[in-house]
Tab-separated table of C-alpha atoms in Angstrom:
chain	number	residue	atom	x	y	z
A	1029	MET	CA	24.097	-7.835	14.508
A	1030	PRO	CA	24.612	-5.290	12.545
A	1031	LEU	CA	21.397	-4.764	11.440
A	1032	LYS	CA	20.620	-3.132	8.030
A	1033	GLU	CA	16.925	-3.024	8.356
A	1034	SER	CA	14.323	-4.827	9.959
A	1035	TYR	CA	10.269	-5.857	8.407
A	1036	VAL	CA	7.213	-7.241	10.315
A	1037	ILE	CA	4.395	-8.461	8.234
A	1038	TRP	CA	1.472	-7.869	9.810
A	1039	ASN	CA	-2.419	-7.701	9.488
A	1040	ASN	CA	-5.069	-8.225	11.617
A	1041	LYS	CA	-6.920	-9.500	9.412
A	1042	GLY	CA	-6.352	-13.650	9.190
A	1043	GLY	CA	-6.124	-15.292	4.997
A	1044	VAL	CA	-4.325	-12.118	4.196
A	1045	GLY	CA	-0.976	-14.375	3.118
A	1046	LYS	CA	1.371	-13.004	5.117
A	1047	THR	CA	2.745	-16.361	5.853
A	1048	THR	CA	3.318	-16.700	2.453
A	1049	LEU	CA	4.621	-13.408	1.976
A	1050	THR	CA	7.343	-13.423	4.493
A	1051	PHE	CA	8.749	-17.160	2.412
A	1052	HIS	CA	8.566	-15.562	-1.043
A	1053	ILE	CA	9.671	-11.963	-0.065
A	1054	ALA	CA	12.659	-13.686	1.891
A	1055	THR	CA	13.929	-16.098	-0.250
A	1056	GLU	CA	13.882	-13.911	-3.595
A	1057	TYR	CA	15.732	-11.105	-1.224
A	1058	ALA	CA	18.770	-13.060	-0.080
A	1059	LYS	CA	19.047	-14.250	-3.985
A	1060	GLN	CA	19.212	-10.439	-4.983
A	1061	HIS	CA	21.222	-9.266	-2.136
A	1062	GLN	CA	23.358	-12.119	-1.299
A	1063	THR	CA	26.487	-8.777	-1.444
A	1064	GLU	CA	26.093	-4.962	-1.493
A	1065	ASN	CA	28.900	-2.761	-1.398
A	1066	GLY	CA	31.781	-5.656	-0.736
A	1067	ALA	CA	29.582	-6.610	2.373
A	1068	THR	CA	27.560	-9.966	2.477
A	1069	VAL	CA	23.833	-9.312	3.260
A	1070	ASN	CA	22.490	-11.879	5.658
A	1071	VAL	CA	18.772	-12.395	5.558
A	1072	LEU	CA	17.308	-13.384	9.061
A	1073	VAL	CA	13.499	-15.204	8.947
A	1074	ILE	CA	12.085	-14.874	12.877
A	1075	ASP	CA	8.851	-16.897	13.352
A	1076	LEU	CA	6.412	-15.405	15.684
A	1077	CYS	CA	3.500	-17.046	14.541
A	1078	PRO	CA	2.529	-20.183	16.680
A	1079	GLN	CA	1.367	-22.200	13.485
A	1080	ALA	CA	5.168	-22.592	12.996
A	1081	ASN	CA	3.897	-22.295	9.182
A	1082	ALA	CA	6.894	-20.354	7.752
A	1083	SER	CA	9.610	-22.372	9.414
A	1084	MET	CA	7.618	-25.363	7.465
A	1085	ALA	CA	7.381	-24.308	4.237
A	1086	LEU	CA	11.783	-22.506	4.457
A	1087	LEU	CA	12.660	-26.314	6.111
A	1088	SER	CA	11.135	-28.137	3.618
A	1089	SER	CA	12.816	-29.867	0.368
A	1090	PRO	CA	11.345	-32.234	-2.256
A	1091	GLU	CA	12.215	-35.087	0.516
A	1092	VAL	CA	11.618	-34.307	3.574
A	1093	TYR	CA	8.308	-32.159	4.927
A	1094	GLY	CA	9.587	-29.420	7.251
A	1095	SER	CA	7.473	-30.048	9.995
A	1096	ALA	CA	10.568	-33.081	11.050
A	1097	HIS	CA	13.100	-30.371	10.920
A	1098	LEU	CA	11.160	-28.467	12.725
A	1099	SER	CA	10.765	-30.936	15.648
A	1100	THR	CA	14.353	-31.920	15.319
A	1101	LEU	CA	15.462	-27.911	16.197
A	1102	TYR	CA	12.992	-27.791	18.704
A	1103	ARG	CA	14.726	-30.923	20.866
A	1104	ASN	CA	17.699	-29.058	20.045
A	1105	GLY	CA	15.854	-26.605	21.460
A	1106	LYS	CA	16.736	-23.616	18.413
A	1107	THR	CA	13.504	-22.452	18.294
A	1108	ILE	CA	11.431	-18.849	19.356
A	1109	SER	CA	10.167	-20.168	22.828
A	1110	HIS	CA	13.457	-21.511	23.992
A	1111	TYR	CA	14.595	-18.383	23.233
A	1112	LEU	CA	11.578	-16.413	24.299
A	1113	LYS	CA	11.864	-18.599	27.562
A	1114	LYS	CA	15.902	-18.110	28.401
A	1115	SER	CA	15.101	-14.567	27.971
A	1116	THR	CA	13.122	-13.881	31.104
A	1117	GLN	CA	15.723	-15.605	32.882
A	1118	ARG	CA	18.472	-13.911	34.536
A	1119	GLY	CA	21.906	-15.702	33.617
A	1120	PRO	CA	24.565	-15.509	31.239
A	1121	THR	CA	24.328	-13.075	27.749
A	1122	ILE	CA	22.169	-15.166	25.319
A	1123	LYS	CA	24.049	-16.253	22.170
A	1124	VAL	CA	22.241	-15.807	19.012
A	1125	ASN	CA	24.396	-18.810	17.782
A	1126	GLU	CA	22.451	-20.603	19.724
A	1127	PHE	CA	18.937	-20.200	18.373
A	1128	ILE	CA	19.411	-19.367	14.240
A	1129	THR	CA	19.376	-21.764	12.099
A	1130	ARG	CA	21.320	-21.414	8.548
A	1131	VAL	CA	17.924	-23.330	6.412
A	1132	SER	CA	20.245	-24.149	3.621
A	1133	GLU	CA	21.753	-26.969	5.954
A	1134	TYR	CA	17.574	-28.146	5.416
A	1135	ASN	CA	16.857	-27.062	2.204
A	1136	ARG	CA	19.238	-26.423	-0.024
A	1137	GLN	CA	17.094	-24.875	-2.444
A	1138	VAL	CA	17.257	-21.513	-0.328
A	1139	PRO	CA	20.581	-18.904	-1.027
A	1140	ALA	CA	23.001	-19.486	1.571
A	1141	ASN	CA	23.066	-16.140	3.346
A	1142	LEU	CA	18.894	-16.896	4.557
A	1143	PHE	CA	18.860	-17.846	8.123
A	1144	LEU	CA	16.000	-19.123	10.677
A	1145	LEU	CA	14.890	-18.291	14.364
A	1146	CYS	CA	12.213	-21.137	13.834
A	1147	GLY	CA	8.620	-21.395	15.515
A	1148	ASP	CA	7.205	-23.736	17.287
A	1149	MET	CA	3.503	-25.075	18.715
A	1150	LYS	CA	4.768	-23.668	22.284
A	1151	LEU	CA	4.144	-20.197	21.315
A	1152	GLU	CA	1.001	-19.913	22.205
A	1153	LEU	CA	2.362	-21.305	26.166
A	1154	VAL	CA	5.294	-18.940	26.481
A	1155	GLY	CA	2.804	-16.017	25.239
A	1156	ARG	CA	0.961	-16.424	28.905
A	1157	HIS	CA	3.877	-16.771	30.658
A	1158	LEU	CA	4.626	-13.288	29.260
A	1159	GLU	CA	1.897	-11.771	29.715
A	1160	HIS	CA	2.189	-12.462	33.201
A	1161	SER	CA	5.861	-11.401	33.878
A	1162	ARG	CA	5.154	-8.099	31.691
A	1163	ARG	CA	2.889	-7.395	34.721
A	1164	GLY	CA	5.165	-6.637	37.204
A	1165	TYR	CA	6.108	-3.682	39.147
A	1166	ASP	CA	8.721	-1.166	37.436
A	1167	ALA	CA	11.502	-0.372	38.891
A	1168	PRO	CA	14.252	3.084	38.753
A	1169	ASP	CA	16.322	0.796	36.317
A	1170	ASP	CA	13.464	-2.587	35.628
A	1171	SER	CA	10.452	-2.670	33.833
A	1172	PRO	CA	8.805	-6.083	32.894
A	1173	TRP	CA	6.460	-4.994	30.268
A	1174	LEU	CA	9.385	-2.691	28.296
A	1175	ASN	CA	11.850	-5.556	29.033
A	1176	ASN	CA	9.642	-8.727	27.511
A	1177	THR	CA	8.180	-6.820	24.914
A	1178	CYS	CA	11.392	-6.122	23.628
A	1179	SER	CA	13.033	-9.159	24.105
A	1180	VAL	CA	13.112	-9.860	20.413
A	1181	ARG	CA	14.506	-6.609	19.026
A	1182	SER	CA	17.215	-6.972	21.774
A	1183	PHE	CA	17.895	-10.350	20.101
A	1184	ILE	CA	18.441	-8.783	16.566
A	1185	GLU	CA	19.905	-4.951	17.804
A	1186	GLY	CA	20.915	-5.844	20.902
A	1187	SER	CA	23.547	-9.127	20.790
A	1188	LYS	CA	27.042	-8.781	19.327
A	1189	ASP	CA	27.150	-12.833	18.903
A	1190	LEU	CA	27.276	-13.913	15.579
A	1191	VAL	CA	26.494	-17.112	13.582
A	1192	ASP	CA	29.121	-19.951	13.442
A	1193	GLY	CA	30.631	-19.422	10.392
A	1194	VAL	CA	29.892	-15.797	10.213
A	1195	SER	CA	32.347	-12.635	10.295
A	1196	GLU	CA	31.509	-9.389	11.908
A	1197	SER	CA	33.931	-7.755	10.048
A	1198	ASP	CA	32.063	-8.328	6.012
A	1199	GLU	CA	28.158	-8.789	7.614
A	1200	GLU	CA	25.021	-6.789	7.231
A	1201	TRP	CA	21.616	-8.342	9.231
A	1202	VAL	CA	17.974	-7.818	7.204
A	1203	VAL	CA	15.343	-9.185	9.165
A	1204	PHE	CA	11.990	-10.173	8.323
A	1205	ILE	CA	9.520	-11.044	11.109
A	1206	ASP	CA	6.211	-13.707	10.138
A	1207	THR	CA	2.920	-13.313	12.402
A	1208	ASN	CA	-0.529	-14.279	13.021
A	1209	PRO	CA	-3.412	-12.538	12.747
A	1210	ALA	CA	-4.254	-11.996	16.497
A	1211	PHE	CA	-3.447	-8.940	18.507
A	1212	SER	CA	-1.329	-10.988	21.608
A	1213	VAL	CA	1.563	-10.475	23.484
A	1214	TYR	CA	3.740	-12.573	20.579
A	1215	THR	CA	2.001	-10.041	18.464
A	1216	GLU	CA	3.164	-6.946	19.903
A	1217	ILE	CA	6.652	-8.337	20.616
A	1218	ALA	CA	7.380	-8.783	17.043
A	1219	LEU	CA	5.816	-4.918	16.238
A	1220	ALA	CA	8.622	-3.795	18.984
A	1221	ALA	CA	11.657	-5.043	17.129
A	1222	ALA	CA	11.126	-4.231	13.475
A	1223	ARG	CA	11.749	-0.563	12.078
A	1224	LYS	CA	9.358	-0.901	9.554
A	1225	LEU	CA	5.762	-2.615	8.698
A	1226	ILE	CA	4.269	-4.387	5.655
A	1227	ILE	CA	0.684	-5.059	5.474
A	1228	PRO	CA	-0.004	-7.284	3.276
A	1229	ILE	CA	-4.401	-6.903	2.432
A	1230	ASN	CA	-7.236	-8.261	0.357
A	1231	SER	CA	-9.493	-6.310	-1.846
A	1232	ASP	CA	-12.373	-6.189	0.577
A	1233	ASP	CA	-14.436	-4.683	2.846
A	1234	PHE	CA	-12.993	-6.724	5.957
A	1235	SER	CA	-9.007	-5.318	4.891
A	1236	VAL	CA	-10.480	-2.172	5.263
A	1237	GLU	CA	-11.819	-2.302	8.551
A	1238	ALA	CA	-8.470	-4.406	9.370
A	1239	VAL	CA	-6.511	-1.366	8.390
A	1240	ARG	CA	-8.770	0.689	10.729
A	1241	ALA	CA	-8.259	-1.234	13.305
A	1242	MET	CA	-4.511	-1.564	12.656
A	1243	LEU	CA	-4.341	2.113	13.190
A	1244	ASP	CA	-5.877	1.938	15.901
A	1245	LEU	CA	-3.906	-0.608	17.946
A	1246	VAL	CA	-0.782	0.135	17.105
A	1247	TYR	CA	-0.812	3.818	16.666
A	1248	GLY	CA	-3.795	4.967	18.271
A	1249	ILE	CA	-5.833	6.698	15.302
A	1250	HIS	CA	-8.858	6.274	15.807
A	1251	PRO	CA	-12.186	7.799	14.478
A	1252	GLN	CA	-13.282	10.051	17.040
A	1253	GLN	CA	-16.592	8.337	19.126
A	1254	GLY	CA	-19.376	10.220	20.380
A	1255	GLN	CA	-19.780	11.589	23.496
A	1256	GLU	CA	-22.157	9.206	25.053
A	1257	LYS	CA	-21.851	8.047	28.236
A	1258	GLN	CA	-21.281	3.928	26.842
A	1259	ASP	CA	-18.169	5.494	24.790
A	1260	GLN	CA	-16.731	7.409	26.975
A	1261	TYR	CA	-16.686	4.503	29.370
A	1262	PHE	CA	-15.064	2.237	26.811
A	1263	GLU	CA	-12.522	4.662	26.075
A	1264	ALA	CA	-10.915	4.557	29.630
A	1265	TYR	CA	-9.602	1.340	28.323
A	1266	ARG	CA	-7.247	2.716	25.947
A	1267	ASN	CA	-4.811	2.992	28.849
A	1268	TYR	CA	-4.297	-0.663	28.789
A	1269	MET	CA	-3.951	-0.580	24.778
A	1270	PHE	CA	-0.194	-1.411	22.856
A	1271	SER	CA	-0.430	2.377	21.906
A	1272	SER	CA	-1.109	3.796	24.477
A	1273	LYS	CA	1.365	1.345	26.779
A	1274	ALA	CA	4.072	1.884	23.628
A	1275	GLU	CA	3.485	5.629	24.167
A	1276	SER	CA	4.115	6.126	28.048
A	1277	TYR	CA	7.491	3.931	27.500
A	1278	ASN	CA	8.269	5.883	24.217
A	1279	LEU	CA	8.921	2.536	22.597
A	1280	ARG	CA	9.771	2.799	18.754
A	1281	LEU	CA	6.869	1.475	16.527
A	1282	PRO	CA	7.510	0.338	13.101
A	1283	GLN	CA	6.993	2.754	10.310
A	1284	ILE	CA	4.908	1.767	7.398
A	1285	HIS	CA	6.382	0.977	4.438
A	1286	LEU	CA	4.432	-1.161	2.238
A	1287	LEU	CA	0.876	-2.159	1.662
A	1288	VAL	CA	0.653	-5.067	-0.091
A	1289	ASN	CA	-2.480	-5.704	-2.133
A	1290	ASN	CA	-2.069	-9.709	-2.127
A	1291	ARG	CA	-4.005	-12.047	-4.114
A	1292	VAL	CA	-4.628	-9.597	-7.069
A	1293	THR	CA	-6.700	-11.655	-9.927
A	1294	VAL	CA	-5.439	-10.134	-13.295
A	1295	TYR	CA	-7.109	-10.258	-16.295
A	1296	HIS	CA	-4.864	-8.674	-19.433
A	1297	THR	CA	-2.231	-7.183	-17.189
A	1298	ARG	CA	-4.861	-5.219	-15.883
A	1299	ALA	CA	-6.541	-5.590	-12.188
A	1300	ALA	CA	-9.576	-7.167	-12.150
A	1301	THR	CA	-12.080	-4.070	-11.573
A	1302	ALA	CA	-13.306	-4.922	-8.148
A	1303	PHE	CA	-9.738	-5.936	-6.814
A	1304	SER	CA	-8.857	-2.325	-8.112
A	1305	ALA	CA	-12.166	-0.706	-6.326
A	1306	MET	CA	-11.756	-2.365	-2.392
A	1307	GLY	CA	-7.718	-1.634	-2.671
A	1308	GLU	CA	-8.605	1.682	-3.959
A	1309	GLU	CA	-10.453	1.710	-0.028
A	1310	ASN	CA	-7.385	0.645	1.980
A	1311	PHE	CA	-5.283	3.640	0.334
A	1312	LYS	CA	-7.751	6.097	0.944
A	1313	VAL	CA	-8.151	5.142	4.960
A	1314	LEU	CA	-4.169	5.022	4.762
A	1315	TYR	CA	-3.523	8.217	2.991
A	1316	GLU	CA	-6.612	9.984	5.456
A	1317	ALA	CA	-3.713	8.380	8.336
A	1318	TYR	CA	-0.843	9.988	6.344
A	1319	THR	CA	-2.435	13.626	5.716
A	1320	GLN	CA	-3.538	14.322	9.159
A	1321	HIS	CA	-1.247	11.982	11.448
A	1322	GLN	CA	2.474	12.333	9.810
A	1323	ALA	CA	3.757	15.229	11.050
A	1324	GLU	CA	2.977	14.251	14.516
A	1325	LYS	CA	3.209	10.254	14.700
A	1326	GLN	CA	5.652	9.302	12.495
A	1327	CYS	CA	4.157	6.607	11.307
A	1328	PHE	CA	5.102	6.038	8.096
A	1329	SER	CA	8.245	5.733	6.758
A	1330	PRO	CA	10.247	8.987	5.146
A	1331	PRO	CA	9.183	9.059	1.390
A	1332	LYS	CA	12.269	9.101	-1.092
A	1333	GLY	CA	10.256	12.447	-2.816
A	1334	LYS	CA	7.151	14.679	-2.466
A	1335	ILE	CA	3.511	13.041	-2.119
A	1336	ASP	CA	1.276	15.924	-2.940
A	1337	ASP	CA	-1.555	13.767	-3.576
A	1338	GLU	CA	-3.376	10.232	-3.072
A	1339	LYS	CA	-1.895	9.303	-6.519
A	1340	ALA	CA	2.061	9.798	-5.186
A	1341	PHE	CA	1.124	8.654	-1.780
A	1342	LYS	CA	-0.032	4.638	-3.583
A	1343	GLU	CA	2.602	4.916	-6.296
A	1344	HIS	CA	5.132	4.780	-2.917
A	1345	TYR	CA	3.706	3.095	-0.323
A	1346	SER	CA	1.822	-0.326	-2.524
A	1347	VAL	CA	2.274	-2.544	-4.562
A	1348	ASP	CA	-0.226	-5.953	-6.178
A	1349	LEU	CA	1.089	-8.423	-5.622
A	1350	ARG	CA	-0.358	-11.485	-8.594
A	1351	ASP	CA	-2.107	-14.736	-6.899
A	1352	PHE	CA	0.239	-17.092	-7.525
A	1353	HIS	CA	-2.771	-20.034	-7.423
A	1354	SER	CA	-0.795	-23.447	-7.304
A	1355	ILE	CA	2.160	-22.441	-7.787
A	1356	ALA	CA	2.608	-20.513	-4.552
A	1357	ILE	CA	1.093	-24.003	-3.288
A	1358	VAL	CA	3.913	-26.021	-4.833
A	1359	SER	CA	6.437	-23.432	-3.515
A	1360	LEU	CA	5.529	-23.382	-0.099
A	1361	HIS	CA	5.160	-27.098	-0.005
A	1362	THR	CA	8.141	-28.099	-1.546
A	1363	GLY	CA	10.327	-25.297	-0.175
A	1364	CYS	CA	11.380	-24.001	-3.781
A	1365	PRO	CA	11.509	-20.782	-4.070
A	1366	LEU	CA	9.822	-19.026	-6.887
A	1367	SER	CA	12.850	-18.291	-8.986
A	1368	CYS	CA	14.272	-21.792	-8.759
A	1369	LEU	CA	10.080	-23.340	-9.759
A	1370	GLY	CA	11.265	-23.198	-13.094
A	1371	GLY	CA	13.719	-26.028	-13.296
A	1372	ILE	CA	10.637	-28.234	-12.656
A	1373	GLN	CA	9.838	-29.669	-15.722
A	1374	GLY	CA	6.114	-30.163	-16.570
A	1375	LYS	CA	4.321	-31.104	-13.033
A	1376	ALA	CA	5.473	-30.792	-9.393
A	1377	LYS	CA	4.981	-33.558	-7.152
A	1378	ILE	CA	2.727	-32.783	-3.874
A	1379	SER	CA	2.233	-35.924	-2.448
A	1380	GLU	CA	1.957	-39.366	-3.372
A	1381	LYS	CA	-0.998	-39.132	-5.064
A	1382	VAL	CA	-0.776	-35.509	-6.512
A	1383	MET	CA	0.600	-33.748	-9.434
A	1384	VAL	CA	0.613	-29.451	-9.743
A	1385	HIS	CA	1.312	-28.670	-13.370
A	1386	ILE	CA	3.560	-25.593	-13.439
A	1387	ASP	CA	2.728	-22.651	-16.160
A	1388	LYS	CA	6.275	-21.473	-17.268
A	1389	ASN	CA	4.608	-18.528	-18.507
A	1390	LEU	CA	2.925	-17.814	-15.441
A	1391	LEU	CA	5.584	-18.065	-13.380
A	1392	SER	CA	7.676	-16.337	-15.403
A	1393	ALA	CA	5.429	-13.324	-14.323
A	1394	TYR	CA	4.628	-14.555	-10.630
A	1395	THR	CA	8.390	-14.032	-10.221
A	1396	ALA	CA	8.596	-10.713	-11.929
A	1397	THR	CA	5.754	-9.055	-9.684
A	1398	LEU	CA	7.507	-10.328	-6.624
A	1399	GLU	CA	11.408	-9.341	-8.101
A	1400	LYS	CA	9.541	-5.634	-8.142
A	1401	LEU	CA	8.041	-5.556	-4.777
A	1402	VAL	CA	11.347	-6.286	-2.779
A	1403	GLN	CA	12.770	-3.783	-4.770
A	1404	LYS	CA	10.773	-1.594	-3.008
A	1405	LEU	CA	11.495	-2.861	0.274
């Protein structure tokens, strides 16, 4: 497919809002970029999280929760596990339209240019198979590790087959990939697929350590260890890490494009002091990586202007996203993008017994924040 850009949303820390962020970014991006320079812009969400929550949110509607539609797509073979299983089999070329779903066919609240490679709960099982397959011996023109790791990248960059009803001559595709926090084989597949990395964080000590771990796991950037025998022993394991394998195969890695300080608590239009302070620690870790390793590893997307200090780095590579509180729950549960929630008067129905109040002033502030984020992509 004619690819305009691809993003993977990942942090190896749980609970930072990867799935929620994927839902909001994808739906808002699809709304803002339906056409560009005369070309249709199609947005594809690839759900590489075994919980498939992004898929369920996108497929949900006020009438039917998304899990029912997910089950239908699974029975029809239109999910990520079916694609990954088929990608390891030798046979006819895989056609994109065998697996992609136009989301508006199930959820009329989202733009018609939004598509989904649906997730499913079998991803853990398929992941075990892929991990085993990657251990095969390399041949001169065949590398099991590289082929399996690049299976989703081939899907979005190598296929020329298009979705039914979409014309090749006037289309571009933007891809967002949801992930889970574990660093499993399907996480590595997601990282290998995308050109750019969006890192959601929470403002706490655990996110700082997660950012350090991310730099090590993906790019091989790690603090210098001592020279004790024990450390040298563990250093030998680095040859098996994703960063080392990727380097040995000259695999393109996603460049860090945006650090999203997620779920920020705001008082009187300014982030609370504790959130700001801990957010700054994350920026310091990344800024150090930028100043020391960008020239060699090119692990950050090229800035549009010159970055001379940490302030300029933060302004370019980061954005604060307000905590959407209960409104985010309504949005995901009903499959309704933030920009469409304004049509709900007073309260939104979550279940037969639960109604949630929609504060229009807060919703307006949240939507403005999300629009700003999408404009930085």
